[in-house]
JSON list of C-alpha atoms in Angstrom, two decimals:
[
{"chain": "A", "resi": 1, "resn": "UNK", "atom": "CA", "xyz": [27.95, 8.42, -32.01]},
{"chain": "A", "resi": 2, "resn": "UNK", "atom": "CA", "xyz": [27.78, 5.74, -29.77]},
{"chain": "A", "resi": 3, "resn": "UNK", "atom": "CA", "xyz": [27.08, 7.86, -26.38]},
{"chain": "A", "resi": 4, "resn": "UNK", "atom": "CA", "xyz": [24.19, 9.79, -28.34]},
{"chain": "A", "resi": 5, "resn": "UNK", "atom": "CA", "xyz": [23.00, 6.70, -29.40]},
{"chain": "A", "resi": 6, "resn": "UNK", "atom": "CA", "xyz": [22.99, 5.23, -25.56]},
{"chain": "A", "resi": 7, "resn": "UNK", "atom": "CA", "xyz": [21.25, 8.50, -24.41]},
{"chain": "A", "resi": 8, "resn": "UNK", "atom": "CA", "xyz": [18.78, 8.36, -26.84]},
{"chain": "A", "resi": 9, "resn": "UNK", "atom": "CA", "xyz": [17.50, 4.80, -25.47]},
{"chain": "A", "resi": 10, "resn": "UNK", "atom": "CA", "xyz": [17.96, 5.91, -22.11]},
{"chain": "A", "resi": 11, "resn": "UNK", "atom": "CA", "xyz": [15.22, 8.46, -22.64]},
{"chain": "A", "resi": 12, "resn": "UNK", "atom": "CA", "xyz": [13.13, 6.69, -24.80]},
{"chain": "A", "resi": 13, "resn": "UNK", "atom": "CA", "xyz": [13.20, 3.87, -22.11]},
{"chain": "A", "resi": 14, "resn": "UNK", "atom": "CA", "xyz": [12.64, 6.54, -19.40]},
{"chain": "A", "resi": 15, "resn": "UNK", "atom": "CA", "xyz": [9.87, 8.02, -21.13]},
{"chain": "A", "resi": 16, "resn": "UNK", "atom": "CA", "xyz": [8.19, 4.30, -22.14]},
{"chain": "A", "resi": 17, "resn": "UNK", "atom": "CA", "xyz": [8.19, 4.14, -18.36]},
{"chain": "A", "resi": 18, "resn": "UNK", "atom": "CA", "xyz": [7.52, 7.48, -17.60]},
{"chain": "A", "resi": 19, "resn": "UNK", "atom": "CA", "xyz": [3.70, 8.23, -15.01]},
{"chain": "A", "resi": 20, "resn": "UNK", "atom": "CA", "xyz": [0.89, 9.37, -16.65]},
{"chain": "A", "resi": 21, "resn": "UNK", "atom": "CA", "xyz": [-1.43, 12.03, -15.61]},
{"chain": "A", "resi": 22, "resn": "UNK", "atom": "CA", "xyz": [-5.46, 11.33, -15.71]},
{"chain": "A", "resi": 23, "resn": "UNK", "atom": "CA", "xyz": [-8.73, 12.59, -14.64]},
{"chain": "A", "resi": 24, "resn": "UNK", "atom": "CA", "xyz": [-11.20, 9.83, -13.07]},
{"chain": "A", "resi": 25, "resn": "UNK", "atom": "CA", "xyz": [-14.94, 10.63, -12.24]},
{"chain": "A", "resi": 26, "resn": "UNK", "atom": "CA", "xyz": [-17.72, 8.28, -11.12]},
{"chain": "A", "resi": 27, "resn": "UNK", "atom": "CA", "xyz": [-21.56, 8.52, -10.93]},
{"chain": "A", "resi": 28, "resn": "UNK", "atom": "CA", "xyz": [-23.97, 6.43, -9.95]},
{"chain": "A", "resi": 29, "resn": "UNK", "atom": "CA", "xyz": [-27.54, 6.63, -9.20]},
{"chain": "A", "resi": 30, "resn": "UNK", "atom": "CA", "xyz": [-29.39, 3.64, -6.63]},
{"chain": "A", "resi": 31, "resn": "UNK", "atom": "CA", "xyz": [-33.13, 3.32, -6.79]},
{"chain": "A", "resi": 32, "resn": "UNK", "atom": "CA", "xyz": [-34.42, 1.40, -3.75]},
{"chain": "A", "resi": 33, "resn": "UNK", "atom": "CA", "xyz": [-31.38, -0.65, -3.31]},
{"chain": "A", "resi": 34, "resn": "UNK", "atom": "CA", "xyz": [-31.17, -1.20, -7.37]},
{"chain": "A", "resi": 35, "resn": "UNK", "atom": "CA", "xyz": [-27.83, 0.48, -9.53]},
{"chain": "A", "resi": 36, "resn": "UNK", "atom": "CA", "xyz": [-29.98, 2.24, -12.16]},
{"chain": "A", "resi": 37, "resn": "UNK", "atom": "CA", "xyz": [-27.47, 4.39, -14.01]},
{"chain": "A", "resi": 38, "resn": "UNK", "atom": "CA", "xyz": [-23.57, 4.63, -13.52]},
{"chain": "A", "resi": 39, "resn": "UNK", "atom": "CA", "xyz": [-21.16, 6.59, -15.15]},
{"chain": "A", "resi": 40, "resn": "UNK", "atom": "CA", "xyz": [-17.16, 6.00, -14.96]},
{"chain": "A", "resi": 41, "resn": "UNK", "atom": "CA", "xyz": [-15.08, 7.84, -17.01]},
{"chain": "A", "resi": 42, "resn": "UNK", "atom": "CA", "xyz": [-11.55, 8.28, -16.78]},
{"chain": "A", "resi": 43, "resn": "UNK", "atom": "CA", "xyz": [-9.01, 10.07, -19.80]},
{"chain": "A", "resi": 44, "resn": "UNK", "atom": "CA", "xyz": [-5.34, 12.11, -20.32]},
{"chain": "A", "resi": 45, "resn": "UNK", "atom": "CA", "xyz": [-4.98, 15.35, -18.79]},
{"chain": "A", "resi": 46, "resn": "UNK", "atom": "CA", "xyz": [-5.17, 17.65, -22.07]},
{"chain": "A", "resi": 47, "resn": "UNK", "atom": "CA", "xyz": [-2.80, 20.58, -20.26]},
{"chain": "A", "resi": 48, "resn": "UNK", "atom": "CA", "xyz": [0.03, 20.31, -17.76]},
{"chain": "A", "resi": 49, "resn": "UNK", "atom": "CA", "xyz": [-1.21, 20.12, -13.73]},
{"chain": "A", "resi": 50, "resn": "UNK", "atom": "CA", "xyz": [0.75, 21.16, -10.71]},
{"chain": "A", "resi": 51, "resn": "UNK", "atom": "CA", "xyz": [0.39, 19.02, -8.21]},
{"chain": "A", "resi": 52, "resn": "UNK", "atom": "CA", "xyz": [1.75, 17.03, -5.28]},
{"chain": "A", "resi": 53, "resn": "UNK", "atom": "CA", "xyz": [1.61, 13.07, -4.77]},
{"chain": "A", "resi": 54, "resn": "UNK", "atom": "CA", "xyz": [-0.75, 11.88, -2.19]},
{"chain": "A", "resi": 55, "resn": "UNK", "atom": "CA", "xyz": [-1.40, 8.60, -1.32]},
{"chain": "A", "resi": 56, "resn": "UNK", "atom": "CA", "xyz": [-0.87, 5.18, -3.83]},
{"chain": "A", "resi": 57, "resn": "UNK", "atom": "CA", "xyz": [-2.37, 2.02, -4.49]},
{"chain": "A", "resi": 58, "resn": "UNK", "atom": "CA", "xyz": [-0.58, -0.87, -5.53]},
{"chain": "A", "resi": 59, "resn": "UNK", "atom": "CA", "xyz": [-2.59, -3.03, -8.12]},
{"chain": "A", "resi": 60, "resn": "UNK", "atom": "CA", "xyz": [-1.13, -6.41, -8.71]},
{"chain": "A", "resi": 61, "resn": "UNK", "atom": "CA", "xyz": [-0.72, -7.73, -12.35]},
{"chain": "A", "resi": 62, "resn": "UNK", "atom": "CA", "xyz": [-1.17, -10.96, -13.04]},
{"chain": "A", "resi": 63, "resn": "UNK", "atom": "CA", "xyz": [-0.17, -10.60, -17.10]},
{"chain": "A", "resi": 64, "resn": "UNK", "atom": "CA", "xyz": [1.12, -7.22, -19.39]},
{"chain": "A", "resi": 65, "resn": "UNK", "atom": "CA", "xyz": [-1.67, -5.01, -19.30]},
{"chain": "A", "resi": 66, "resn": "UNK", "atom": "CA", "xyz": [-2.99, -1.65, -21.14]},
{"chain": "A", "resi": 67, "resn": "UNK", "atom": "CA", "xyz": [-4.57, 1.09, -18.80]},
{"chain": "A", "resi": 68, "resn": "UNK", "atom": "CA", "xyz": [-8.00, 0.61, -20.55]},
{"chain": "A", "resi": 69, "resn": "UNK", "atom": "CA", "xyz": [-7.95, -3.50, -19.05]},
{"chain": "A", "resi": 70, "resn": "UNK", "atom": "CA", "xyz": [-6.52, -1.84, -15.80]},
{"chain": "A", "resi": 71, "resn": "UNK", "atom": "CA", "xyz": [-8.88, 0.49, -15.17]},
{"chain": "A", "resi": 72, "resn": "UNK", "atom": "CA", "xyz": [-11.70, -1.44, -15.72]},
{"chain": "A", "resi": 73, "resn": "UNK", "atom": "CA", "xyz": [-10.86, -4.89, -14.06]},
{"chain": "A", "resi": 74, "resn": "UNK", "atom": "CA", "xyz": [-10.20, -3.43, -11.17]},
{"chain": "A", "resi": 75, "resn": "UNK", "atom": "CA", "xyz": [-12.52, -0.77, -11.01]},
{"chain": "A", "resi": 76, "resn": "UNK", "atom": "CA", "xyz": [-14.07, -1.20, -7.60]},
{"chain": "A", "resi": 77, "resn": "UNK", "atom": "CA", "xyz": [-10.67, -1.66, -5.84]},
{"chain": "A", "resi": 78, "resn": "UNK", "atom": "CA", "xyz": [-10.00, 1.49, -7.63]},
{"chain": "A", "resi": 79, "resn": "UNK", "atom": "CA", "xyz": [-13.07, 3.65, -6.70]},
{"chain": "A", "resi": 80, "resn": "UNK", "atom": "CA", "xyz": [-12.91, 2.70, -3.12]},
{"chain": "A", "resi": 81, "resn": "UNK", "atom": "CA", "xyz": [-9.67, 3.57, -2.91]},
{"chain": "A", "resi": 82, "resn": "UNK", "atom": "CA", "xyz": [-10.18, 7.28, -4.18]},
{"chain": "A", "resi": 83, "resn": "UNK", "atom": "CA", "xyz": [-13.98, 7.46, -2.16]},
{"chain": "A", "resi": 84, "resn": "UNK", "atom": "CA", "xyz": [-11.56, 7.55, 0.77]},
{"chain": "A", "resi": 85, "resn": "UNK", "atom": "CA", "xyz": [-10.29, 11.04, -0.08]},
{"chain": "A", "resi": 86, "resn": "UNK", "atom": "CA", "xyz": [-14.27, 11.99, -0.40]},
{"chain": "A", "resi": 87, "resn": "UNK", "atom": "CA", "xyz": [-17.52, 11.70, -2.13]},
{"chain": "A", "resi": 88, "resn": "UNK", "atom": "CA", "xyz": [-20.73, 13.15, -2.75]},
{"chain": "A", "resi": 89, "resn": "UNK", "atom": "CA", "xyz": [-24.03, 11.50, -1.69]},
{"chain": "A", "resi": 90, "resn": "UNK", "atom": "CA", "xyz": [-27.90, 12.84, -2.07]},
{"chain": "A", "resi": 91, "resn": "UNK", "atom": "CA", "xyz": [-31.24, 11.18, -1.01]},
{"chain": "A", "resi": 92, "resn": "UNK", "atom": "CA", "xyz": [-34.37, 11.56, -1.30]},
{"chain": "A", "resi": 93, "resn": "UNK", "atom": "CA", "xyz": [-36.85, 9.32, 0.57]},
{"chain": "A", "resi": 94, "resn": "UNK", "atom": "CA", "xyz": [-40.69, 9.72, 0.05]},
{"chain": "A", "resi": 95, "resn": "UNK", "atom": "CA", "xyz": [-43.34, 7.51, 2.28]},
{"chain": "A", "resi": 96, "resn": "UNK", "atom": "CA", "xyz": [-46.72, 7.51, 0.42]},
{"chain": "A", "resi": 97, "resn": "UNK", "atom": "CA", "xyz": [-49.44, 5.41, 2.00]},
{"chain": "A", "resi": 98, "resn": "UNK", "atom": "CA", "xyz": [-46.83, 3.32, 4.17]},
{"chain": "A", "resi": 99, "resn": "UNK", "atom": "CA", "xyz": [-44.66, 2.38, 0.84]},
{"chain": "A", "resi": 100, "resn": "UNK", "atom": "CA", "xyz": [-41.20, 4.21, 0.77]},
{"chain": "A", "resi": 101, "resn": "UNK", "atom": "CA", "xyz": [-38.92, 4.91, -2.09]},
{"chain": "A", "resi": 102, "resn": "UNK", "atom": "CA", "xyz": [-35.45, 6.45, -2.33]},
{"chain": "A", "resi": 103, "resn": "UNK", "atom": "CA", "xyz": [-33.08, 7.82, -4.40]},
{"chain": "A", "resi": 104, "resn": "UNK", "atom": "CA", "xyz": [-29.60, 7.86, -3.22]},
{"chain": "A", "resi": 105, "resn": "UNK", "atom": "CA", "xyz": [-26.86, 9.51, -5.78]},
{"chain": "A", "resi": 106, "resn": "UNK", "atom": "CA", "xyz": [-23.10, 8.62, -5.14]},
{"chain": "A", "resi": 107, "resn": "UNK", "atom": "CA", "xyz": [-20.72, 11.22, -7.05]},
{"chain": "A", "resi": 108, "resn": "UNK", "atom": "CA", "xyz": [-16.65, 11.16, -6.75]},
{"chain": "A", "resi": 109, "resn": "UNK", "atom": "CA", "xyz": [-16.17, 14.68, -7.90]},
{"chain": "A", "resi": 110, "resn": "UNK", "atom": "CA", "xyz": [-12.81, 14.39, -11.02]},
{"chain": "A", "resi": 111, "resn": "UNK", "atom": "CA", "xyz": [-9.54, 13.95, -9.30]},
{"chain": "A", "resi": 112, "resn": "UNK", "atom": "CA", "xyz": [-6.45, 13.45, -10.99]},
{"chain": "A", "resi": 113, "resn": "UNK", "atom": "CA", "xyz": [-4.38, 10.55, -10.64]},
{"chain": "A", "resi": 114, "resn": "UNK", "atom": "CA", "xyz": [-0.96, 8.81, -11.99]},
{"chain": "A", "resi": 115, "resn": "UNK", "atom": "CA", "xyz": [-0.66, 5.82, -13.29]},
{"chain": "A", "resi": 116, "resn": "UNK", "atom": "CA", "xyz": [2.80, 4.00, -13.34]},
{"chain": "A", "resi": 117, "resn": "UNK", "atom": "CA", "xyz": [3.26, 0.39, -15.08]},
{"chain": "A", "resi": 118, "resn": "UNK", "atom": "CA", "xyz": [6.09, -1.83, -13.87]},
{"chain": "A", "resi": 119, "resn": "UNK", "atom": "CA", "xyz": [6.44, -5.41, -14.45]},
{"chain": "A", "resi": 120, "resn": "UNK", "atom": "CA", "xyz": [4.26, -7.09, -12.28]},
{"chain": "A", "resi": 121, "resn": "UNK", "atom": "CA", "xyz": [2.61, -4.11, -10.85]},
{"chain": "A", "resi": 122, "resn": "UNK", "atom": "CA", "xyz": [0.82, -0.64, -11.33]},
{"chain": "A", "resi": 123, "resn": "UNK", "atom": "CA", "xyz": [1.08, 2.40, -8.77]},
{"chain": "A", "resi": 124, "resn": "UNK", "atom": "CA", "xyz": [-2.09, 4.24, -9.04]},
{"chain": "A", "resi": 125, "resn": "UNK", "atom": "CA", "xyz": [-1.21, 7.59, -7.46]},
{"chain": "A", "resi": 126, "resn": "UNK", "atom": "CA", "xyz": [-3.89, 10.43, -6.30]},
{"chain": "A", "resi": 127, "resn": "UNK", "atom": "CA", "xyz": [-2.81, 14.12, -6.72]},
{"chain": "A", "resi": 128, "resn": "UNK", "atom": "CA", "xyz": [-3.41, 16.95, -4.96]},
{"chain": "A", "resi": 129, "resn": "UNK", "atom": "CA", "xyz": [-3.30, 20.59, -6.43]},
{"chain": "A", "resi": 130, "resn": "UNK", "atom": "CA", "xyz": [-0.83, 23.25, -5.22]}
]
């Protein structure tokens, strides 16, 4: 009784601990030099995905956090990190009458990533399919 009792908090501590698996888009539209619309979502994987680890970022905690706080606070550090495996951009620039204008779209196509909680820190991990 006692060793199924052991086992059972061994995986229940294992699985409190365990990485989850997300998808993470970004969108964001610039109209000469101004953000006008941005979109950054960011949810569970609904199905299991084969994949391999790529590279990791380390984000420093400073206090217990929930992935919602984490993934917004540091947002930026988190987007640049992934805009180094790639992103989209489009512009369109239009002189009229010696006055310019642009439209510049910025797209990180959905890439899934880990996410793994210790104490003080959080390993964002991106995959890479099989």
């Amino acid at each position: 009784m006692a060793f199924n009792l052991s086992l059972a908090l061994i995986l229940t501590a294992a699985w409190l601990n365990a990485s989850q698996t997300f998808i993470i888009s970004y969108r964001a539209q610039i109209k000469n030099a101004i953000l006008i619309s941005e979109s950054y979502q960011f949810s569970k994987t609904m199905r299991a995905f084969k994949a391999k680890e790529a590279e990791s970022l380390i984000v420093h905690l400073e206090h217990k956090t929930d992935l919602n706080s984490l993934m917004n606070t540091h947002k930026e550090e988190i987007l640049e990190f992934l805009m180094h495996s790639g992103a989209h951009t489009r512009s369109h620039e239009k002189v009229t009458d010696t006055k310019s204008s642009s439209l510049l779209s910025l797209s990180l196509p959905p890439c899934y990533i880990t996410v793994d909680f210790n104490d003080d820190y959080a390993r964002i991990t991106r995959l890479v399919a099989e």
